[in-house]
């Protein structure tokens, strides 16, 4: 697809530019118009507010650094007038100022979609406009520069996201190797930041762990996942054939090794299960050991207590780093999760095949359920089935799904009424 194929869609939008430098504003206006966007440029706040009222633009380019004019005040005025445009900041301000501006924008209900530090090219403008209009820019060549200008995610962002319940969950189905039945779902945290876009769980989980926010995050994830599971169970009442196994589907929750010593957290998980009528047998807590795990005795006590109450415990990423034999025998696990790196290379590597065979046999001899993750094609699935792996998870079965997409996915499996 050529870059220009985006121009007609941009034309449905109106862009208003506020810059005290008439030449800068006009240049930007010309560039935007060449891209097919309706654009106007103003230099004074009165004129700007008049255009807002009468012309009603949906995208605004705003210079925060204007002599005699305050960009933050402009954001407030927009909020007061109940205008909710997408705002692009056209000054290359340092990241702390940008963070503060972003908080102000958010507080006033205004959405900051990106920055366009001067000097910029037509290509960069097109990129940021595509983002403002919800289109994915087709050419990512310039994206790193723009993203860098938008800054990295901070602990304040995460704190705010937790306070505003911005974290969502995706559910990845897990099926039985024996008969293909859906046995459960793994809840995976997702975070779409209003300005920075999608943040990888590897980034924000590590950020939460470093800054003492991981327990709060786990609680939010647990609350959402258990509430979703209760609703999911409810849905299948009356679907005779599906009811038996879907109504008993399990939920897997990822628990940081750093949380294992936290009794309060587990007490809260038990309480939530009770309140929502979810049997502990339907909850699997997946743990990846790390070197950071400190209080081994409390962790052992807590995990043993959870097992006694019926919860399942899974050793995640088995075969990598610290999730090893030592932990497997020390802690009361009931599931062994074969790391996706072995599974994804099984087709091409005899070593990976040997490791998988070994893990499946080990799991069986210890009376554990074995689950393989990262199943991306049929050959991996057939191999796992052949060696006696119990359960599989991976893109070949399904990618992680948005909550609303899970029931349609189950129905599309064709084995349900
Ligand atoms: P994980 O627990 O090992 O989760 C599996 C990851 O593999 C997920 O990545 C999933 O999207 C991805 N995946 C699943 N099937 C396939 C496949 O067939 N091929 C490939 N290449 N990848 C596949 P995701 O969602 O990016 O999560 C990354 C990690 O972040 C998770 O790894 C988990 O350690 C952590 N995480 C996610 N949500 C939470 C959470 O709520 N709490 C904690 N503590 N950690 C979480
Ligand atoms: Ca996991
Ligand atoms: Ca894993």
Short mmCIF file of C-alpha atoms and ligand atoms in Angstrom, two decimals:
data_model
loop_
_atom_site.label_atom_id
_atom_site.label_comp_id
_atom_site.label_asym_id
_atom_site.label_seq_id
_atom_site.Cartn_x
_atom_site.Cartn_y
_atom_site.Cartn_z
CA UNK A 1 0.00 0.00 0.00
CA UNK A 2 1.45 3.39 -0.89
CA UNK A 3 1.62 6.18 1.62
CA UNK A 4 -0.72 8.27 -0.52
CA UNK A 5 -3.53 5.79 -0.21
CA UNK A 6 -4.01 7.22 3.27
CA UNK A 7 -4.67 10.74 2.04
CA UNK A 8 -8.39 10.33 1.17
CA UNK A 9 -9.17 9.04 4.64
CA UNK A 10 -7.31 11.92 6.26
CA UNK A 11 -9.54 14.30 4.28
CA UNK A 12 -12.48 13.51 6.53
CA UNK A 13 -10.69 15.31 9.35
CA UNK A 14 -10.23 18.97 10.26
CA UNK A 15 -6.93 20.15 11.61
CA UNK A 16 -6.51 23.43 13.47
CA UNK A 17 -3.01 24.74 14.14
CA UNK A 18 -2.15 27.19 16.92
CA UNK A 19 1.34 28.65 16.61
CA UNK A 20 2.42 32.19 17.42
CA UNK A 21 4.84 32.10 14.45
CA UNK A 22 2.64 32.74 11.37
CA UNK A 23 5.20 31.21 8.99
CA UNK A 24 5.50 27.98 11.00
CA UNK A 25 1.73 27.62 11.23
CA UNK A 26 1.23 28.30 7.51
CA UNK A 27 3.90 25.80 6.51
CA UNK A 28 2.28 23.10 8.60
CA UNK A 29 -1.13 24.02 7.18
CA UNK A 30 0.20 23.69 3.60
CA UNK A 31 1.77 20.32 4.37
CA UNK A 32 -1.45 19.02 5.92
CA UNK A 33 -3.51 20.26 2.98
CA UNK A 34 -1.15 18.52 0.55
CA UNK A 35 -1.92 15.34 2.49
CA UNK A 36 -5.60 15.91 1.84
CA UNK A 37 -6.54 17.11 5.34
CA UNK A 38 -8.64 20.24 5.75
CA UNK A 39 -6.43 22.60 7.75
CA UNK A 40 -6.48 26.10 9.20
CA UNK A 41 -3.82 27.99 11.07
CA UNK A 42 -4.19 30.70 13.71
CA UNK A 43 -1.74 32.72 15.79
CA UNK A 44 -3.85 34.02 18.69
CA UNK A 45 -5.94 32.37 21.38
CA UNK A 46 -9.13 34.35 20.65
CA UNK A 47 -9.01 33.36 17.03
CA UNK A 48 -8.29 29.78 18.07
CA UNK A 49 -11.33 29.58 20.36
CA UNK A 50 -13.53 31.12 17.69
CA UNK A 51 -12.45 28.46 15.18
CA UNK A 52 -13.06 25.77 17.78
CA UNK A 53 -16.65 26.97 18.25
CA UNK A 54 -17.51 27.59 14.64
CA UNK A 55 -15.40 25.17 12.58
CA UNK A 56 -15.16 22.32 15.11
CA UNK A 57 -11.83 20.72 14.24
CA UNK A 58 -11.16 17.20 15.48
CA UNK A 59 -7.36 17.42 15.50
CA UNK A 60 -5.31 20.22 16.98
CA UNK A 61 -1.63 20.99 16.55
CA UNK A 62 -0.50 23.01 19.51
CA UNK A 63 2.79 24.69 20.26
CA UNK A 64 3.23 24.55 24.03
CA UNK A 65 6.01 27.10 24.02
CA UNK A 66 4.52 30.39 22.88
CA UNK A 67 5.56 33.77 24.26
CA UNK A 68 2.67 35.42 26.05
CA UNK A 69 0.49 32.34 25.67
CA UNK A 70 0.25 29.27 27.81
CA UNK A 71 -0.23 25.92 26.06
CA UNK A 72 -1.46 24.29 29.25
CA UNK A 73 -4.08 27.00 29.62
CA UNK A 74 -5.20 26.20 26.08
CA UNK A 75 -5.71 22.56 27.08
CA UNK A 76 -7.81 23.69 30.04
CA UNK A 77 -9.93 25.95 27.85
CA UNK A 78 -10.55 23.06 25.46
CA UNK A 79 -11.67 20.85 28.33
CA UNK A 80 -13.96 23.57 29.70
CA UNK A 81 -15.71 23.87 26.36
CA UNK A 82 -16.21 20.10 26.32
CA UNK A 83 -14.17 19.74 23.18
CA UNK A 84 -12.42 16.40 22.92
CA UNK A 85 -10.07 16.80 19.99
CA UNK A 86 -6.94 14.77 19.38
CA UNK A 87 -4.00 16.96 20.28
CA UNK A 88 -0.56 16.89 18.67
CA UNK A 89 2.14 18.91 20.37
CA UNK A 90 4.47 20.67 17.98
CA UNK A 91 7.24 21.67 20.34
CA UNK A 92 10.20 19.51 21.24
CA UNK A 93 9.92 19.93 25.00
CA UNK A 94 11.81 17.76 27.43
CA UNK A 95 10.12 14.60 28.61
CA UNK A 96 9.25 15.79 32.14
CA UNK A 97 7.37 18.79 30.76
CA UNK A 98 5.65 16.58 28.22
CA UNK A 99 4.60 14.20 31.00
CA UNK A 100 3.12 17.08 32.97
CA UNK A 101 1.35 18.39 29.86
CA UNK A 102 0.00 14.94 29.20
CA UNK A 103 -1.40 14.72 32.74
CA UNK A 104 -3.05 18.13 32.32
CA UNK A 105 -4.51 17.06 29.01
CA UNK A 106 -5.86 13.88 30.54
CA UNK A 107 -7.31 15.74 33.52
CA UNK A 108 -9.18 18.01 31.11
CA UNK A 109 -10.42 15.08 29.04
CA UNK A 110 -8.22 16.01 26.07
CA UNK A 111 -6.37 13.27 24.25
CA UNK A 112 -2.70 13.74 23.44
CA UNK A 113 -1.81 11.55 20.50
CA UNK A 114 1.78 12.45 19.80
CA UNK A 115 4.42 15.07 19.32
CA UNK A 116 5.89 16.60 16.24
CA UNK A 117 9.06 18.38 17.31
CA UNK A 118 10.34 20.99 14.87
CA UNK A 119 11.67 20.70 12.25
CA UNK A 120 9.44 18.00 10.86
CA UNK A 121 8.93 16.44 7.46
CA UNK A 122 5.72 15.73 5.54
CA UNK A 123 6.31 12.07 6.20
CA UNK A 124 6.40 12.63 9.96
CA UNK A 125 3.27 14.74 9.82
CA UNK A 126 1.53 11.97 7.91
CA UNK A 127 2.60 9.47 10.55
CA UNK A 128 1.27 11.48 13.45
CA UNK A 129 -1.95 12.36 11.61
CA UNK A 130 -2.50 8.68 10.87
CA UNK A 131 -2.15 8.01 14.57
CA UNK A 132 -4.53 10.87 15.45
CA UNK A 133 -7.16 9.48 13.11
CA UNK A 134 -6.80 5.97 14.45
CA UNK A 135 -5.11 4.66 11.30
CA UNK A 136 -1.94 2.73 11.57
CA UNK A 137 0.71 4.58 9.63
CA UNK A 138 1.78 2.36 6.73
CA UNK A 139 5.40 3.39 6.84
CA UNK A 140 7.16 2.82 10.11
CA UNK A 141 10.51 4.12 8.93
CA UNK A 142 10.03 7.34 10.86
CA UNK A 143 8.22 5.81 13.80
CA UNK A 144 11.23 5.35 16.09
CA UNK A 145 11.95 9.05 15.99
CA UNK A 146 8.35 9.93 16.79
CA UNK A 147 8.09 7.34 19.52
CA UNK A 148 11.32 8.58 21.04
CA UNK A 149 9.85 12.05 21.07
CA UNK A 150 6.80 10.77 22.91
CA UNK A 151 9.09 9.38 25.72
CA UNK A 152 9.29 6.18 27.68
CA UNK A 153 6.66 4.86 30.02
CA UNK A 154 7.19 5.87 33.65
CA UNK A 155 6.18 4.56 37.04
CA UNK A 156 3.76 7.51 37.35
CA UNK A 157 2.02 6.32 34.19
CA UNK A 158 1.63 2.87 35.63
CA UNK A 159 0.39 4.20 38.94
CA UNK A 160 -2.19 6.28 37.10
CA UNK A 161 -3.19 3.33 34.92
CA UNK A 162 -3.78 1.23 38.03
CA UNK A 163 -5.72 4.03 39.72
CA UNK A 164 -7.92 4.41 36.64
CA UNK A 165 -8.19 0.67 35.94
CA UNK A 166 -6.68 1.09 32.47
CA UNK A 167 -5.22 -2.40 32.43
CA UNK A 168 -7.27 -4.89 30.47
CA UNK A 169 -6.97 -8.62 29.99
CA UNK A 170 -6.68 -10.93 27.02
CA UNK A 171 -7.58 -14.60 27.39
CA UNK A 172 -5.64 -17.29 25.59
CA UNK A 173 -7.41 -20.63 25.25
CA UNK A 174 -5.76 -23.80 26.43
CA UNK A 175 -6.98 -27.08 24.95
CA UNK A 176 -6.66 -30.77 25.69
CA UNK A 177 -4.26 -32.65 23.38
CA UNK A 178 -6.43 -35.74 23.69
CA UNK A 179 -9.76 -34.44 22.38
CA UNK A 180 -9.29 -30.73 21.60
CA UNK A 181 -11.70 -29.63 24.33
CA UNK A 182 -11.16 -26.17 25.81
CA UNK A 183 -9.85 -26.74 29.33
CA UNK A 184 -9.17 -23.16 30.30
CA UNK A 185 -7.70 -19.75 29.56
CA UNK A 186 -4.60 -17.85 30.57
CA UNK A 187 -5.26 -14.26 31.58
CA UNK A 188 -2.64 -11.94 30.07
CA UNK A 189 -2.45 -8.29 31.07
CA UNK A 190 -2.74 -5.65 28.35
CA UNK A 191 -2.09 -1.94 28.61
CA UNK A 192 -2.93 0.60 25.96
CA UNK A 193 -1.61 3.95 27.11
CA UNK A 194 -3.57 6.93 25.70
CA UNK A 195 -0.41 8.56 24.34
CA UNK A 196 2.25 5.89 24.18
CA UNK A 197 0.01 3.23 22.71
CA UNK A 198 0.46 -0.47 23.38
CA UNK A 199 2.99 -1.22 26.15
CA UNK A 200 4.38 -4.73 26.23
CA UNK A 201 3.65 -6.76 29.39
CA UNK A 202 7.34 -7.55 29.59
CA UNK A 203 7.93 -3.81 30.08
CA UNK A 204 5.15 -2.93 32.52
CA UNK A 205 5.37 -6.10 34.61
CA UNK A 206 9.07 -5.42 35.17
CA UNK A 207 8.24 -1.77 35.96
CA UNK A 208 5.62 -2.89 38.49
CA UNK A 209 8.05 -5.35 40.06
CA UNK A 210 10.78 -2.73 40.41
CA UNK A 211 8.48 -0.17 41.98
CA UNK A 212 6.41 -2.14 44.45
CA UNK A 213 3.26 -2.08 42.31
CA UNK A 214 3.13 -5.74 41.36
CA UNK A 215 0.75 -6.86 44.11
CA UNK A 216 -1.73 -4.10 43.21
CA UNK A 217 -1.46 -5.16 39.56
CA UNK A 218 -1.98 -8.84 40.40
CA UNK A 219 -5.07 -7.97 42.42
CA UNK A 220 -6.58 -6.00 39.56
CA UNK A 221 -5.83 -8.78 37.11
CA UNK A 222 -7.29 -11.37 39.50
CA UNK A 223 -10.45 -9.33 40.05
CA UNK A 224 -11.04 -8.86 36.34
CA UNK A 225 -10.24 -12.45 35.44
CA UNK A 226 -12.41 -14.04 38.15
CA UNK A 227 -15.32 -11.72 37.38
CA UNK A 228 -14.97 -12.59 33.70
CA UNK A 229 -14.80 -16.32 34.47
CA UNK A 230 -17.95 -16.15 36.59
CA UNK A 231 -19.81 -14.49 33.68
CA UNK A 232 -18.36 -16.98 31.20
CA UNK A 233 -19.58 -19.90 33.30
CA UNK A 234 -23.01 -18.33 33.56
CA UNK A 235 -23.23 -18.02 29.78
CA UNK A 236 -23.03 -21.77 29.19
CA UNK A 237 -25.95 -22.62 31.44
CA UNK A 238 -28.45 -24.23 29.10
CA UNK A 239 -25.93 -25.04 26.35
CA UNK A 240 -26.31 -28.73 27.05
CA UNK A 241 -23.31 -30.25 25.27
CA UNK A 242 -20.87 -27.46 25.95
CA UNK A 243 -21.89 -26.98 29.51
CA UNK A 244 -19.96 -29.86 30.98
CA UNK A 245 -16.51 -28.74 30.06
CA UNK A 246 -16.83 -25.00 29.39
CA UNK A 247 -18.71 -24.36 32.60
CA UNK A 248 -15.73 -25.86 34.39
CA UNK A 249 -13.02 -24.12 32.39
CA UNK A 250 -10.04 -23.04 34.43
CA UNK A 251 -8.36 -19.66 34.61
CA UNK A 252 -4.58 -19.31 34.76
CA UNK A 253 -3.22 -16.23 36.49
CA UNK A 254 0.40 -15.13 36.37
CA UNK A 255 1.80 -14.43 39.80
CA UNK A 256 5.15 -12.74 40.17
CA UNK A 257 7.68 -14.61 42.28
CA UNK A 258 8.04 -11.37 44.26
CA UNK A 259 4.45 -11.75 45.49
CA UNK A 260 4.83 -15.25 46.83
CA UNK A 261 5.54 -14.06 50.36
CA UNK A 262 2.48 -11.81 50.47
CA UNK A 263 -0.15 -13.52 52.60
CA UNK A 264 -2.63 -10.66 52.23
CA UNK A 265 -2.62 -11.01 48.46
CA UNK A 266 -3.50 -14.68 48.61
CA UNK A 267 -6.13 -14.10 51.28
CA UNK A 268 -7.71 -11.59 48.90
CA UNK A 269 -7.63 -14.05 45.99
CA UNK A 270 -9.36 -16.67 48.17
CA UNK A 271 -11.95 -14.11 49.25
CA UNK A 272 -12.71 -13.03 45.65
CA UNK A 273 -13.16 -16.65 44.57
CA UNK A 274 -15.59 -17.14 47.42
CA UNK A 275 -17.55 -13.95 46.62
CA UNK A 276 -17.84 -14.86 42.93
CA UNK A 277 -18.59 -18.52 43.48
CA UNK A 278 -15.49 -19.70 41.62
CA UNK A 279 -14.16 -23.00 42.97
CA UNK A 280 -10.41 -22.81 43.80
CA UNK A 281 -9.92 -25.97 41.70
CA UNK A 282 -10.63 -23.80 38.66
CA UNK A 283 -7.80 -21.38 39.38
CA UNK A 284 -4.21 -22.02 38.35
CA UNK A 285 -1.53 -19.71 39.69
CA UNK A 286 1.43 -19.65 37.31
CA UNK A 287 4.74 -18.77 38.88
CA UNK A 288 8.08 -18.13 37.23
CA UNK A 289 10.87 -18.25 39.73
CA UNK A 290 13.44 -15.50 39.60
CA UNK A 291 16.65 -14.87 41.44
CA UNK A 292 14.81 -12.06 43.24
CA UNK A 293 12.64 -14.42 45.25
CA UNK A 294 13.64 -13.81 48.82
CA UNK A 295 11.63 -15.33 51.62
CA UNK A 296 11.56 -18.95 50.56
CA UNK A 297 9.88 -20.25 53.71
CA UNK A 298 6.91 -17.88 53.63
CA UNK A 299 6.49 -18.61 49.92
CA UNK A 300 6.50 -22.33 50.60
CA UNK A 301 3.95 -21.89 53.41
CA UNK A 302 1.66 -19.74 51.28
CA UNK A 303 1.81 -21.99 48.25
CA UNK A 304 1.24 -25.12 50.31
CA UNK A 305 -1.76 -23.50 51.99
CA UNK A 306 -3.18 -22.55 48.58
CA UNK A 307 -2.73 -26.10 47.30
CA UNK A 308 -4.52 -27.42 50.38
CA UNK A 309 -7.46 -25.16 49.58
CA UNK A 310 -7.66 -26.64 46.10
CA UNK A 311 -5.86 -24.02 43.94
CA UNK A 312 -3.50 -25.33 41.28
CA UNK A 313 0.08 -24.16 40.97
CA UNK A 314 1.99 -24.12 37.75
CA UNK A 315 5.72 -23.73 37.20
CA UNK A 316 5.87 -21.39 34.20
CA UNK A 317 8.63 -21.22 31.56
CA UNK A 318 9.96 -24.56 32.74
CA UNK A 319 13.44 -25.25 31.42
CA UNK A 320 14.60 -21.63 31.44
CA UNK A 321 16.57 -19.64 33.96
CA UNK A 322 15.50 -20.38 37.48
CA UNK A 323 12.36 -22.36 36.77
CA UNK A 324 14.20 -25.58 37.17
CA UNK A 325 14.26 -28.96 38.81
CA UNK A 326 15.15 -27.47 42.19
CA UNK A 327 11.96 -25.42 42.33
CA UNK A 328 9.93 -28.24 40.87
CA UNK A 329 10.70 -30.57 43.74
CA UNK A 330 10.72 -27.89 46.44
CA UNK A 331 7.33 -26.30 45.82
CA UNK A 332 3.95 -28.09 45.58
CA UNK A 333 3.29 -27.62 41.86
CA UNK A 334 0.48 -29.39 40.02
CA UNK A 335 1.29 -28.25 36.47
CA UNK A 336 4.51 -28.00 34.51
CA UNK A 337 4.46 -25.47 31.70
CA UNK A 338 6.99 -26.20 28.98
CA UNK A 339 8.59 -22.98 27.85
CA UNK A 340 7.60 -21.78 24.39
CA UNK A 341 11.20 -21.59 23.18
CA UNK A 342 11.45 -25.39 23.15
CA UNK A 343 8.05 -25.77 21.50
CA UNK A 344 8.70 -23.18 18.79
CA UNK A 345 11.93 -24.90 17.77
CA UNK A 346 10.67 -28.49 18.06
CA UNK A 347 10.19 -28.82 14.29
CA UNK A 348 13.80 -27.98 13.53
CA UNK A 349 15.74 -29.02 16.60
CA UNK A 350 16.26 -32.56 17.82
CA UNK A 351 17.58 -31.16 21.10
CA UNK A 352 14.29 -29.33 21.69
CA UNK A 353 12.39 -32.51 20.94
CA UNK A 354 14.53 -34.44 23.43
CA UNK A 355 14.02 -31.77 26.11
CA UNK A 356 10.24 -31.79 25.56
CA UNK A 357 10.10 -35.60 25.78
CA UNK A 358 12.10 -35.45 28.99
CA UNK A 359 9.83 -32.79 30.52
CA UNK A 360 6.63 -34.64 29.60
CA UNK A 361 7.98 -37.83 31.20
CA UNK A 362 9.19 -35.95 34.24
CA UNK A 363 5.80 -34.32 34.65
CA UNK A 364 4.03 -37.63 34.30
CA UNK A 365 6.28 -39.38 36.81
CA UNK A 366 5.64 -36.59 39.34
CA UNK A 367 1.89 -36.73 38.73
CA UNK A 368 1.75 -33.25 37.17
CA UNK A 369 -0.25 -31.98 34.22
CA UNK A 370 2.05 -30.92 31.39
CA UNK A 371 1.12 -27.95 29.26
CA UNK A 372 3.11 -26.74 26.27
CA UNK A 373 2.88 -23.10 25.22
CA UNK A 374 3.95 -21.47 21.96
CA UNK A 375 2.27 -24.02 19.66
CA UNK A 376 2.40 -22.17 16.35
CA UNK A 377 1.67 -24.90 13.82
CA UNK A 378 0.18 -28.31 13.34
CA UNK A 379 3.53 -30.12 13.33
CA UNK A 380 4.31 -28.86 16.86
CA UNK A 381 0.85 -29.95 17.98
CA UNK A 382 1.19 -33.45 16.48
CA UNK A 383 4.59 -33.90 18.06
CA UNK A 384 3.30 -32.88 21.50
CA UNK A 385 0.30 -35.15 21.18
CA UNK A 386 2.55 -38.02 20.14
CA UNK A 387 4.87 -37.64 23.14
CA UNK A 388 1.94 -37.51 25.54
CA UNK A 389 1.74 -33.84 26.50
CA UNK A 390 -1.63 -33.13 28.21
CA UNK A 391 -2.51 -29.61 27.15
CA UNK A 392 -1.47 -27.02 24.61
CA UNK A 393 -1.65 -23.30 24.15
CA UNK A 394 -0.39 -21.15 21.28
CA UNK A 395 -1.16 -19.08 18.20
CA UNK A 396 -2.11 -22.19 16.21
CA UNK A 397 -5.00 -22.81 18.60
CA UNK A 398 -5.73 -19.15 19.25
CA UNK A 399 -4.01 -15.86 19.94
CA UNK A 400 -4.92 -14.20 23.24
CA UNK A 401 -8.49 -12.90 22.79
CA UNK A 402 -10.33 -9.80 23.96
CA UNK A 403 -12.95 -10.73 26.60
CA UNK A 404 -15.86 -10.25 24.16
CA UNK A 405 -14.23 -12.49 21.56
CA UNK A 406 -13.93 -15.59 23.75
CA UNK A 407 -17.50 -16.89 23.55
CA UNK A 408 -17.69 -16.39 19.74
CA UNK A 409 -14.35 -18.22 19.46
CA UNK A 410 -15.69 -21.13 21.55
CA UNK A 411 -18.84 -21.28 19.43
CA UNK A 412 -16.79 -21.24 16.21
CA UNK A 413 -14.92 -24.35 17.32
CA UNK A 414 -17.89 -26.25 15.93
CA UNK A 415 -18.06 -28.81 18.69
CA UNK A 416 -20.63 -26.90 20.71
CA UNK A 417 -24.38 -26.48 20.40
P1 LIG B 1 3.97 -15.95 29.82
O1 LIG B 1 3.29 -16.12 31.13
O2 LIG B 1 5.00 -16.96 29.43
O3 LIG B 1 2.80 -15.84 28.74
C1 LIG B 1 2.88 -16.38 27.45
C2 LIG B 1 3.31 -15.36 26.46
O4 LIG B 1 3.51 -16.01 25.20
C3 LIG B 1 2.27 -14.29 26.21
O5 LIG B 1 2.98 -13.11 25.89
C4 LIG B 1 1.54 -14.81 24.97
O6 LIG B 1 0.88 -13.81 24.24
C5 LIG B 1 2.70 -15.41 24.20
N1 LIG B 1 2.28 -16.48 23.29
C6 LIG B 1 1.23 -17.31 23.41
N2 LIG B 1 1.18 -18.19 22.39
C7 LIG B 1 2.24 -17.93 21.60
C8 LIG B 1 2.75 -18.51 20.37
O7 LIG B 1 2.20 -19.45 19.80
N3 LIG B 1 3.89 -17.96 19.87
C9 LIG B 1 4.53 -16.92 20.47
N4 LIG B 1 5.63 -16.44 19.89
N5 LIG B 1 4.08 -16.34 21.63
C10 LIG B 1 2.96 -16.85 22.18
P2 LIG B 1 2.57 -11.71 26.53
O8 LIG B 1 1.08 -11.59 26.61
O9 LIG B 1 3.34 -10.68 25.77
O10 LIG B 1 3.09 -11.80 28.01
C11 LIG B 1 4.46 -11.80 28.27
C12 LIG B 1 4.73 -12.12 29.71
O11 LIG B 1 4.30 -11.10 30.59
C13 LIG B 1 3.99 -13.39 30.20
O12 LIG B 1 4.69 -14.50 29.75
C14 LIG B 1 4.03 -13.19 31.70
O13 LIG B 1 5.27 -13.60 32.21
C15 LIG B 1 3.94 -11.68 31.82
N6 LIG B 1 2.56 -11.32 32.18
C16 LIG B 1 1.49 -11.09 31.39
N7 LIG B 1 0.40 -10.78 32.13
C17 LIG B 1 0.80 -10.84 33.43
C18 LIG B 1 0.16 -10.61 34.69
O14 LIG B 1 -1.05 -10.33 34.78
N8 LIG B 1 0.93 -10.75 35.82
C19 LIG B 1 2.26 -11.07 35.77
N9 LIG B 1 2.93 -11.20 36.92
N10 LIG B 1 2.89 -11.31 34.61
C20 LIG B 1 2.18 -11.19 33.45
CA1 LIG B 2 2.21 -17.68 32.11
CA1 LIG B 3 5.40 -19.02 29.93
#
